[in-house]
Every structure is written in C-alpha cells, then in structure tokens.
Amino acid sequence: MGFFSFLWVSIMEKAWQFIKDLFARYKSAKLRWRILIPLGAVLLLWYALCLPWPLFDVPYSTVVNDRNGELLGARIANDEQWRFPASDSGVPEKYKICLIEFEDRYFRYHWGVNPASVIRAIKQNLTQGHVVSGASTITMQTIRISRGKKRTFFEKLIEMIQATRLEFSYSKDEILSLYASHAPMGGNVVGIDAASWRYFGHDASQLSWAEAATLAVLPNSPSLMHFGRNRDKLLNKRNFLLKRLYEKGTFDKTDYDLATSEPLPLQPYSLPQTAPHLVSRLYMEQRGQNIRTTVDKHYQTQIENILTRWNAEFSQNGINNIAALVIDVQTNEVVSYCGNVYFERTTSANQVDIIQSQRSTGSILKPFLYCSMLQDGALLPNQLLPDIPISINGFAPKNFSLQYDGAIPASEALARSLNVPFVVLLRRNSVPKFYGFLQQAGLTTLNRSADSYGLSLILGGAEGRLWDITCMYARMAQSVNDFNTYQKYVKRNAPSYIKADRADNRKEGFADRNIFSAGASWLTIEALTNVNRPEEIDWRMIPSMQKIAWKTGTSFGARDGWAVGVNSRYAVGVWVGNSDGEGRPGLTGASTAGRVLFDIFNTLPKSPWFAVPTQDLRQVEVCRESGFLHSINCPAESATNILTCKKGTEAEVCPYHTIVHLSDDRQFRVFEDCAGSRGIMPVSWFVLPPSWEWYYKQQHPSYQTLPPFSPECSGGNATRQMDFIYPFPNAVISLPKQLDGSPGRVVFELAHRTPSAKVFWHLDGQYIGETQNFHKKEYSPAIGKHRLTVVDENGYTIALNFTVK
C-alpha cells in the first residue's frame, strides 16, 4: 500500500475513533445534541465562509480594446505574467468542448467532486502503490490554481470542500471562465486570452479546433509549451484529444484531418501595438483592467500609417515627431489617438505622448478671441482692424510675413493669421477677460496669472496641450450642432476615450447658454474655411474636396507646428515638431501639420456642412468698406446685410466715413466761407488714419486719399494729416555700432496724406532736416531720452518721445 492510501486510511480511522469517544463520553441524548448542534453550526459557518474573496487575488495585465472589442495593446501584469482579465465575451465554445472532454467529462453533472472519479483514483493508487490519479475535476483544479499551494493529501481534501462550495456560488460557465482565465499555459503566459495572442496571434474567439485542443491540454503539462523541445509530446496529446472528439462525432472527418494537420506555433507572437501611447496612459490610469475604448482600430491604423509616411519626409529636415487626435463631435468620443510615431524607438523621445504634453500654442488660439468678441458684440465679422507696425510698452509684434496691409477685415485677419490685428483685438478685449474665457473653454495649462502672459497670450506666449486645444475646437462645432438639433445648448463633459455603456455618454442635459454661442461659433468656423490650404488651390473650384474649417499655429523659433480642423462630424488636431523642443527651419504649421491634417480628413468619411443656426443670429446692415454698422455718413450703395451675433446689433457704427465738402470739380476740399467760385458739395469719403492709409493704399490702389484744401482754405486742416511709422511712442531703441566703429543710426519714418508736402524734422528742439515725397530721416541720436517733433509746410505738428539705450 502506498503512502497516499495509508495516510487516507489512518485519518479516517482516527476521525471515526474521535466520534465514538465523543458519544461514549456524553451518553445522554440531550447532552449529545447540545454538543452536536453548536458543532454543526460552526462547521456550517466555516463551510459557508471557506471560499476566499476574491477567489483569485492576483495582478492582471492591462488590456486595451477598441470600440468593437479588437485588441489595441496590453501591458504585462505586475508579477511579470501575461494574465488577461476575464473577457466579457465568455469562454469560446470550442475551448469549452475540448477542455471538458480532456479534463472532466462529467463536469456538467457533479457538484465539484466526482465520486466515481474519487473511487477510481483510490483503486488505481492502491493497485499501483503510488499516486497515479488525483481525481481532480475542473472545479477542483480552479481551486488548486487559486490557492497555489503544494499538492498534499490535506490540500486535496481542502480542494474538495472548497470545490463543492464554489459550485454553490458560481454557475458552470462562470467556473469555466475562472479556470480559462487563470490556467497556466507555459512560460509567463496565463489564461486562454493571453495564450491565444501569444501563441496564435489572434483573439480567443477565433480559435480553431487544433488551437483550442492545444490550449485545453496545456494546463495539464504547461512545460510542454516550449518552442525548442517537447513538441512531439504536445502534438501527440493534442491529436489524441482531437481523435476522441472526432470519435464522439463533435466534427466530421474533414475537420479532423484539417485540425490534425495544423502545425504547432513556431515562436511566440508579439502583441498588437496600436495606439501605444493611449495604452500606456490607460495602464497608468486603470492598471489591471480590461478596457474598452472609443477608438476605432480601422481609422487608428490608417492614421498611424499617415503619420509614419509624413514622418519619413519631415525627418529629412530633422523633424522627428508627429501627433494627431481625432474626435467625433457628435458622440463626443475619441476616434483616433496617436501620441507620437515609432513608439518602440527611443532615439527621438518617441515614447513621449505629445497629445498630453504642453507646447507653445503659436497662433492656434486666435479663433477663440475672435469668437468671444463676436458673441459679446465687441466685434463684427468683417470689421476693419489696424495692421501696421505697433509698439505697446516695448512689445512690438510683427506679422509672420513682415508685411502689413494698413487695415484688414477681422475675418480675413483670422484666415491669414495676422499677428498685429489680433494683438490690437486682445488689448481692446483685455487680457484677463480672454484668459478667463480660455479657462472656461477648457485650456487647463494656464498656470500663471493673466498679467504674466500679457498680450503675448494670443501669439504663443502660453502653453497648451493638443488634447485641450482639439477639444476646444470640437466644442465650438458641438455648440452649432447641438443648437441646430435642440434649439438649446447641451451640457457636455470633455470628450472621452473610454467607451461608456450608453450611446451618448457625455450628454448631461440642457442649458440656456454655453461658453461658445452657436452663432459666434458658426461665424468663426465660416471664417476659418478661408484659410489657404497647403496645396495652394481653391477648394471651392473642386466639388469633390471637403469643406473644412481649419487653423494653423507656429511657435517662436519654429519649434511647434499646429493644425486643427473641424467639420460637422470630426475635429482633428495635429502637432509636428521635436519632442525635445529643438526648432527647425521651415517648420510651420501650414507646411507640416496642415498637410497631415488634410490627409487625415481624406481618410475619414465625408460629412455634410453645418446648418446655419438662424435662431442665434441677427441680420444687420453694415458698411461694405469698413465692416462696421452702417452709419448716416456711409453712402447708401455701401450698405450690405450680413449675419452676426445677437449683441452685434449694438456694435459700433462706421467711424471711417465722414462728410467732407469738396469743390464742384472734386479737386479740393473747401469750407462754405472760402469756397468762392469753386463751389461746394458734400461728399461721403472713406478716410483711414494716416499710418493705416500709408500701408492700405499699397494693397488697395482704388483707395482715394482726401484732396488737399484749396489755396483759399489752406488753414482748415481739420483731419489728422500725418502719423509716425517709426519710432513708436515711448519706444526704446538700441543702436549697435557700425562695423567701422562709428555710432549706429536710426531711420525716422512717417506717413503724410499729401506725400509731396514738405516736412521739417526737429529733435529735442534742434532742427535736423526736411523731407519731401519720401518721408524718411536718418540720424544718430545720443544715448538717453529724446523728443521728436515734425511740422509740415501747413503748420500741422506731431511729436513723440523715445529712448536710446
């Protein structure tokens, strides 16, 4: 008799002796019941609580799937095991059939312990003199795996007890799921889900008969799954199981032949690496979970290929990193999350998730200033803004092209991303007000005071994340869609990349107002459709091209290239640059990120354009030339109707049309008391400030300057005749020495309505010269504070202060 059988008999004999002694000691029946009832209650309580909770207290791999359940990627568990959390789809039917046939054919009929198997095992062990069978059912094996203890007779007894308890708590299918998720599959692979990907490269739901049989026999001898040895033993065990299934009629001869002809895997497969930055982010946020995201693997893969292709081109110029984010504005879900390219590389900081990294915003925030001022009624869509060199307390912004238009409609300034007009707008709006608007809109990276950013806030003085900025553009699009659908605004959380149970997972109810009004958002989006596209063609001329509202941004030093675009269905954000912040010549938002942006939009399904939110707009009459509300001084033919926000009806009237009195031949300005024989007639005239006019007429040859006053009325200059172009008021000028060591020189410049007029220049009260036609004066002032005064031949005088350091 073997040790196992001897131990079993000894324990049973001692247990029976204990019971006899107990009854002999307490001969009274009443005393016996007083002992038996509490003892039975204790045993029953122990039995009820003998099952640990949770049954498996082990770390799990972090598994990330797309919206359709396809695997995007996974991260190994903390104990370095590939152990996937149990799948919601359950255990594949083929694997169930194979496992039950191989391990426990009566699994569906017993209560955790199969008495026939126990009797058979005892008989076999007694006959052989050693343990040849353990009589383990699938339920008992599940308990054994969860306990992880060394195999002994006492441990076997505990397994039997807990197995019966497990059957009371779980259904048969749930027990199969527990086993399938925790059974050892060789090496550091645990469970059929991880094994299916590691050994066969696909999901467990796609297992063939041969693959299911292989995984069914593996836990019995997991060491057989070695890619260099024991392959014949594993193959024989698999084929033996397949033969038993065939003989039972589970499948026909053709399926049997196909299954037995399948080879064993030659080497382990790598897990998918789709959206790796999102997988890593979820690993940090929800470690050990099986997560279903909103990402669409089909579009994710296509967009990753687009980024890889463009990266090959940009890297030739030392631009090594690209990121892209796609949001479905209707469902408020992330469709694609590409935090960078070449995640597996470490040479160019490719594992940095740019979508969540703070980068200089460049001009990408300008549409939000335009939108906020529209909805406040402080701006009309085509209102003229100054576009001239300016200096505000030493801050002298310049347009990217270093060219100036003098005056430009606000919508065109936005489309062309001109810096000077938007600095002027921000000054009018106030920095703190815009700062607060950005925070409410979702920009989370404003971690300094508004004053510390100053006017540079609109030109890239702040940092932003691609996530925040793309979400902000998406919210503008959502405000239009929601208002058109419900005639109300919808309260929404931030877009999500985790799939929720309900379809519209981010909707929280309705509101009377939104940070973005539908009317202002629609006007802003319409203006952004006029941004010149990278292919330098007019998209309106090609019907097949999508209508896209988009904006670019380039940070100082050519470090960051941005492009964000929207239509009624998608918001797409793209960033191009170097993760380490290295700038590269030629790195602009339009020439890099913009090209990627339109490739991504061409991959996505086409969408209809936004409907006009007419209930949130008002029709107003404006001056065609100035873009302001039509005034009594504007000519009747300049009146035109446009749509603007509700508060736009209270905007400023046109300040640039004025009534001037001209001679009958329109050659001179006159007054009633000095017109004489020349006659007098009132005329509406479009008059810009001189400094604007000087640049404006270079771009608009049709612009007419005011005629001079007649000789009889020469003292009647009522309008501003000239303005300084350089220097700016209170400017601080640095004059480096010339190559020959002589003091540096500055060129003073002004604009005069009558260029042929003589202008006399004075510095600190000292005459320094005169100019005519071209009003530029070169001079070398001393270090210190100065006052520059200019007088024209008609006595008109202007002056300013500046400092030379």
Coordinates of N, CA and C in Angstrom, one line a residue, residues 64-70 72 278 282 291-296 334 496-499:
V64 N -6.3 46.7 -23.5 CA -7.0 47.8 -24.1 C -7.5 47.4 -25.4
N65 N -8.8 47.6 -25.6 CA -9.5 47.2 -26.8 C -10.1 48.4 -27.5
D66 N -10.4 48.3 -28.8 CA -11.1 49.4 -29.5 C -12.6 49.3 -29.2
R67 N -13.3 50.2 -29.9 CA -14.8 50.3 -29.7 C -15.5 49.0 -30.0
N68 N -14.9 48.2 -30.9 CA -15.5 46.9 -31.4 C -15.0 45.7 -30.7
G69 N -14.1 45.9 -29.7 CA -13.6 44.8 -28.9 C -12.3 44.2 -29.5
E70 N -11.7 44.9 -30.5 CA -10.5 44.4 -31.1 C -9.3 44.9 -30.2
L72 N -6.1 46.5 -29.0 CA -5.2 47.6 -29.4 C -3.8 47.3 -28.9
L278 N -1.9 55.7 -26.0 CA -3.1 55.6 -25.2 C -3.1 54.3 -24.3
L282 N -3.6 54.5 -20.3 CA -4.6 53.7 -19.6 C -4.0 52.7 -18.6
I291 N -10.1 47.2 -20.7 CA -10.7 48.5 -21.0 C -11.2 48.5 -22.5
R292 N -12.4 48.9 -22.6 CA -12.9 49.1 -24.0 C -12.9 50.6 -24.3
T293 N -12.2 51.0 -25.3 CA -12.1 52.4 -25.6 C -13.0 52.8 -26.7
T294 N -13.1 54.1 -27.0 CA -13.9 54.6 -28.1 C -13.1 54.6 -29.5
V295 N -11.8 54.3 -29.4 CA -11.0 54.3 -30.6 C -11.5 53.3 -31.6
D296 N -11.5 53.7 -32.9 CA -11.8 52.8 -34.0 C -10.5 52.3 -34.6
V334 N -13.4 59.9 -28.7 CA -12.1 59.9 -29.4 C -12.1 58.8 -30.4
S496 N -14.3 61.7 -24.4 CA -13.7 60.6 -23.7 C -13.1 59.6 -24.7
Y497 N -12.1 58.9 -24.2 CA -11.5 57.8 -25.0 C -11.9 56.4 -24.3
I498 N -12.8 56.4 -23.3 CA -13.2 55.2 -22.7 C -14.7 55.0 -23.1
K499 N -15.1 53.9 -23.6 CA -16.4 53.6 -24.1 C -17.3 53.5 -22.9

